[in-house]
Amino acid sequence: MPAPNIEIGEYLYCIIRSSTPLTFQSRGIGGQDALVHALVYKDLAAVVSSSPIVEYDSTRRNMLAHTTVLEEVMNTHTILPVRFGIVAPNAEAVVEQMLKRRYDELDQLMRKMDGCVELGLKAFWYEEVVYREIVEASPAIRQLRDSLVGKSPEETYYQRIKLGELVESAMKRKREEDAHYILQNIEPLVLETRNNMVITERMVLNAAFLVRKERENEVDQIVQELDQEMGKRMMFKYVGSAPPYNFVNIVVRWDS
């Protein structure tokens, strides 16, 4: 049980389409064995569980508890995911300030997301392969690289900077070309694409796709074909049937 001086609120997981109260098998976040249930307004419902009003750390345990609930609810409902760590002061606030006050906004989002899932794809070059391709394709890079052989870093300082700039520019062009090729194969099958930040030199693509469920297998097949075609040059990390985090941004502020 929580300490007596800690207030109890409602932890939010997602919004679903439902006009009747529901309960779920997953246990709520926070280790309190709280029942996960739905608070209803008209035909929308917020999936919640009782929780101390605290700021949750992004620990593996907490993130897993949050994700486990979403995965269970996704089995039977289209969901609008709520950002991790949102706790309402009470059930009334969830119904009045979120479901009722923002009904039109949430209803429109739900219509847009109905029958859709998010698929994620990251692509990474094998470093030695892409560097070899760049050198083979550019006489200027090849000649400058060869001219540095046997010379000390001190006497070739500026030439090495120039070489790094040439390689970086060539990698940028190649990244754009490879990302474009991957996307042009996938995008005809999807409703919407989010290109997220490329966070390492080896990363070619960091994309999320909003896809109708009935087309998910087609996207799976295209990714497999791309892997067969490009797998000697790059590695694909593909995540399927995730909540549409990249396409839904529900910001929640409670009245004080």
PDB file of N, CA and C in Angstrom, residues 62-99:
ATOM      1  N   ASN A  62       9.160   0.173 -15.013  1.00  0.00           N
ATOM      2  CA  ASN A  62       8.038   1.073 -15.259  1.00  0.00           C
ATOM      3  C   ASN A  62       7.661   1.117 -16.739  1.00  0.00           C
ATOM      4  N   MET A  63       8.669   1.196 -17.602  1.00  0.00           N
ATOM      5  CA  MET A  63       8.391   1.244 -19.039  1.00  0.00           C
ATOM      6  C   MET A  63       7.720  -0.048 -19.499  1.00  0.00           C
ATOM      7  N   LEU A  64       8.173  -1.179 -18.940  1.00  0.00           N
ATOM      8  CA  LEU A  64       7.581  -2.465 -19.306  1.00  0.00           C
ATOM      9  C   LEU A  64       6.126  -2.545 -18.857  1.00  0.00           C
ATOM     10  N   ALA A  65       5.837  -2.046 -17.661  1.00  0.00           N
ATOM     11  CA  ALA A  65       4.458  -2.063 -17.173  1.00  0.00           C
ATOM     12  C   ALA A  65       3.558  -1.224 -18.085  1.00  0.00           C
ATOM     13  N   HIS A  66       4.029  -0.060 -18.472  1.00  0.00           N
ATOM     14  CA  HIS A  66       3.275   0.822 -19.371  1.00  0.00           C
ATOM     15  C   HIS A  66       3.047   0.135 -20.723  1.00  0.00           C
ATOM     16  N   THR A  67       4.109  -0.428 -21.280  1.00  0.00           N
ATOM     17  CA  THR A  67       4.033  -1.049 -22.606  1.00  0.00           C
ATOM     18  C   THR A  67       3.159  -2.298 -22.595  1.00  0.00           C
ATOM     19  N   THR A  68       3.232  -3.070 -21.517  1.00  0.00           N
ATOM     20  CA  THR A  68       2.438  -4.298 -21.429  1.00  0.00           C
ATOM     21  C   THR A  68       0.948  -3.989 -21.499  1.00  0.00           C
ATOM     22  N   VAL A  69       0.523  -2.931 -20.831  1.00  0.00           N
ATOM     23  CA  VAL A  69      -0.889  -2.538 -20.900  1.00  0.00           C
ATOM     24  C   VAL A  69      -1.253  -2.159 -22.331  1.00  0.00           C
ATOM     25  N   LEU A  70      -0.428  -1.346 -22.982  1.00  0.00           N
ATOM     26  CA  LEU A  70      -0.728  -0.929 -24.351  1.00  0.00           C
ATOM     27  C   LEU A  70      -0.832  -2.136 -25.278  1.00  0.00           C
ATOM     28  N   GLU A  71       0.070  -3.092 -25.112  1.00  0.00           N
ATOM     29  CA  GLU A  71       0.057  -4.266 -25.987  1.00  0.00           C
ATOM     30  C   GLU A  71      -1.218  -5.079 -25.803  1.00  0.00           C
ATOM     31  N   GLU A  72      -1.664  -5.215 -24.555  1.00  0.00           N
ATOM     32  CA  GLU A  72      -2.911  -5.955 -24.332  1.00  0.00           C
ATOM     33  C   GLU A  72      -4.094  -5.226 -24.954  1.00  0.00           C
ATOM     34  N   VAL A  73      -4.190  -3.920 -24.728  1.00  0.00           N
ATOM     35  CA  VAL A  73      -5.326  -3.154 -25.244  1.00  0.00           C
ATOM     36  C   VAL A  73      -5.325  -3.144 -26.764  1.00  0.00           C
ATOM     37  N   MET A  74      -4.138  -3.098 -27.367  1.00  0.00           N
ATOM     38  CA  MET A  74      -4.030  -3.096 -28.831  1.00  0.00           C
ATOM     39  C   MET A  74      -4.587  -4.364 -29.465  1.00  0.00           C
ATOM     40  N   ASN A  75      -4.631  -5.453 -28.709  1.00  0.00           N
ATOM     41  CA  ASN A  75      -5.151  -6.706 -29.259  1.00  0.00           C
ATOM     42  C   ASN A  75      -6.623  -6.607 -29.644  1.00  0.00           C
ATOM     43  N   THR A  76      -7.342  -5.690 -29.009  1.00  0.00           N
ATOM     44  CA  THR A  76      -8.788  -5.604 -29.253  1.00  0.00           C
ATOM     45  C   THR A  76      -9.262  -4.215 -29.653  1.00  0.00           C
ATOM     46  N   HIS A  77      -8.392  -3.212 -29.568  1.00  0.00           N
ATOM     47  CA  HIS A  77      -8.832  -1.845 -29.829  1.00  0.00           C
ATOM     48  C   HIS A  77      -7.760  -1.054 -30.593  1.00  0.00           C
ATOM     49  N   THR A  78      -8.220  -0.099 -31.377  1.00  0.00           N
ATOM     50  CA  THR A  78      -7.340   0.963 -31.863  1.00  0.00           C
ATOM     51  C   THR A  78      -7.059   1.882 -30.678  1.00  0.00           C
ATOM     52  N   ILE A  79      -5.807   2.274 -30.510  1.00  0.00           N
ATOM     53  CA  ILE A  79      -5.470   3.093 -29.346  1.00  0.00           C
ATOM     54  C   ILE A  79      -4.815   4.409 -29.759  1.00  0.00           C
ATOM     55  N   LEU A  80      -5.044   5.413 -28.918  1.00  0.00           N
ATOM     56  CA  LEU A  80      -4.292   6.663 -28.970  1.00  0.00           C
ATOM     57  C   LEU A  80      -3.380   6.645 -27.754  1.00  0.00           C
ATOM     58  N   PRO A  81      -2.096   6.376 -27.917  1.00  0.00           N
ATOM     59  CA  PRO A  81      -1.217   6.260 -26.754  1.00  0.00           C
ATOM     60  C   PRO A  81      -1.010   7.605 -26.057  1.00  0.00           C
ATOM     61  N   VAL A  82      -0.956   7.551 -24.745  1.00  0.00           N
ATOM     62  CA  VAL A  82      -0.627   8.723 -23.932  1.00  0.00           C
ATOM     63  C   VAL A  82       0.827   8.592 -23.506  1.00  0.00           C
ATOM     64  N   ARG A  83       1.539   9.702 -23.502  1.00  0.00           N
ATOM     65  CA  ARG A  83       2.953   9.682 -23.146  1.00  0.00           C
ATOM     66  C   ARG A  83       3.170   9.047 -21.778  1.00  0.00           C
ATOM     67  N   PHE A  84       4.274   8.334 -21.644  1.00  0.00           N
ATOM     68  CA  PHE A  84       4.640   7.682 -20.390  1.00  0.00           C
ATOM     69  C   PHE A  84       4.674   8.699 -19.243  1.00  0.00           C
ATOM     70  N   GLY A  85       4.136   8.278 -18.096  1.00  0.00           N
ATOM     71  CA  GLY A  85       4.306   9.047 -16.869  1.00  0.00           C
ATOM     72  C   GLY A  85       3.213  10.043 -16.533  1.00  0.00           C
ATOM     73  N   ILE A  86       2.081  10.018 -17.251  1.00  0.00           N
ATOM     74  CA  ILE A  86       1.009  10.976 -16.996  1.00  0.00           C
ATOM     75  C   ILE A  86       0.060  10.433 -15.920  1.00  0.00           C
ATOM     76  N   VAL A  87      -0.087  11.181 -14.835  1.00  0.00           N
ATOM     77  CA  VAL A  87      -0.981  10.796 -13.749  1.00  0.00           C
ATOM     78  C   VAL A  87      -2.001  11.912 -13.540  1.00  0.00           C
ATOM     79  N   ALA A  88      -3.284  11.562 -13.607  1.00  0.00           N
ATOM     80  CA  ALA A  88      -4.365  12.517 -13.362  1.00  0.00           C
ATOM     81  C   ALA A  88      -4.648  12.598 -11.861  1.00  0.00           C
ATOM     82  N   PRO A  89      -5.147  13.740 -11.394  1.00  0.00           N
ATOM     83  CA  PRO A  89      -5.425  13.852  -9.955  1.00  0.00           C
ATOM     84  C   PRO A  89      -6.527  12.921  -9.478  1.00  0.00           C
ATOM     85  N   ASN A  90      -7.465  12.585 -10.376  1.00  0.00           N
ATOM     86  CA  ASN A  90      -8.557  11.676 -10.001  1.00  0.00           C
ATOM     87  C   ASN A  90      -9.318  11.272 -11.258  1.00  0.00           C
ATOM     88  N   ALA A  91     -10.269  10.358 -11.093  1.00  0.00           N
ATOM     89  CA  ALA A  91     -11.037   9.868 -12.233  1.00  0.00           C
ATOM     90  C   ALA A  91     -11.893  10.966 -12.847  1.00  0.00           C
ATOM     91  N   GLU A  92     -12.432  11.852 -12.020  1.00  0.00           N
ATOM     92  CA  GLU A  92     -13.259  12.942 -12.533  1.00  0.00           C
ATOM     93  C   GLU A  92     -12.471  13.836 -13.473  1.00  0.00           C
ATOM     94  N   ALA A  93     -11.220  14.104 -13.148  1.00  0.00           N
ATOM     95  CA  ALA A  93     -10.389  14.938 -14.020  1.00  0.00           C
ATOM     96  C   ALA A  93     -10.192  14.281 -15.379  1.00  0.00           C
ATOM     97  N   VAL A  94     -10.013  12.968 -15.387  1.00  0.00           N
ATOM     98  CA  VAL A  94      -9.840  12.252 -16.656  1.00  0.00           C
ATOM     99  C   VAL A  94     -11.083  12.415 -17.521  1.00  0.00           C
ATOM    100  N   VAL A  95     -12.241  12.214 -16.935  1.00  0.00           N
ATOM    101  CA  VAL A  95     -13.488  12.286 -17.701  1.00  0.00           C
ATOM    102  C   VAL A  95     -13.797  13.718 -18.112  1.00  0.00           C
ATOM    103  N   GLU A  96     -13.747  14.655 -17.162  1.00  0.00           N
ATOM    104  CA  GLU A  96     -14.172  16.028 -17.434  1.00  0.00           C
ATOM    105  C   GLU A  96     -13.152  16.822 -18.238  1.00  0.00           C
ATOM    106  N   GLN A  97     -11.882  16.735 -17.849  1.00  0.00           N
ATOM    107  CA  GLN A  97     -10.862  17.590 -18.466  1.00  0.00           C
ATOM    108  C   GLN A  97     -10.248  16.991 -19.720  1.00  0.00           C
ATOM    109  N   MET A  98     -10.363  15.692 -19.881  1.00  0.00           N
ATOM    110  CA  MET A  98      -9.772  15.062 -21.050  1.00  0.00           C
ATOM    111  C   MET A  98     -10.837  14.549 -22.007  1.00  0.00           C
ATOM    112  N   LEU A  99     -11.612  13.574 -21.575  1.00  0.00           N
ATOM    113  CA  LEU A  99     -12.577  12.951 -22.486  1.00  0.00           C
ATOM    114  C   LEU A  99     -13.686  13.920 -22.900  1.00  0.00           C
TER     115      LEU A  99
END
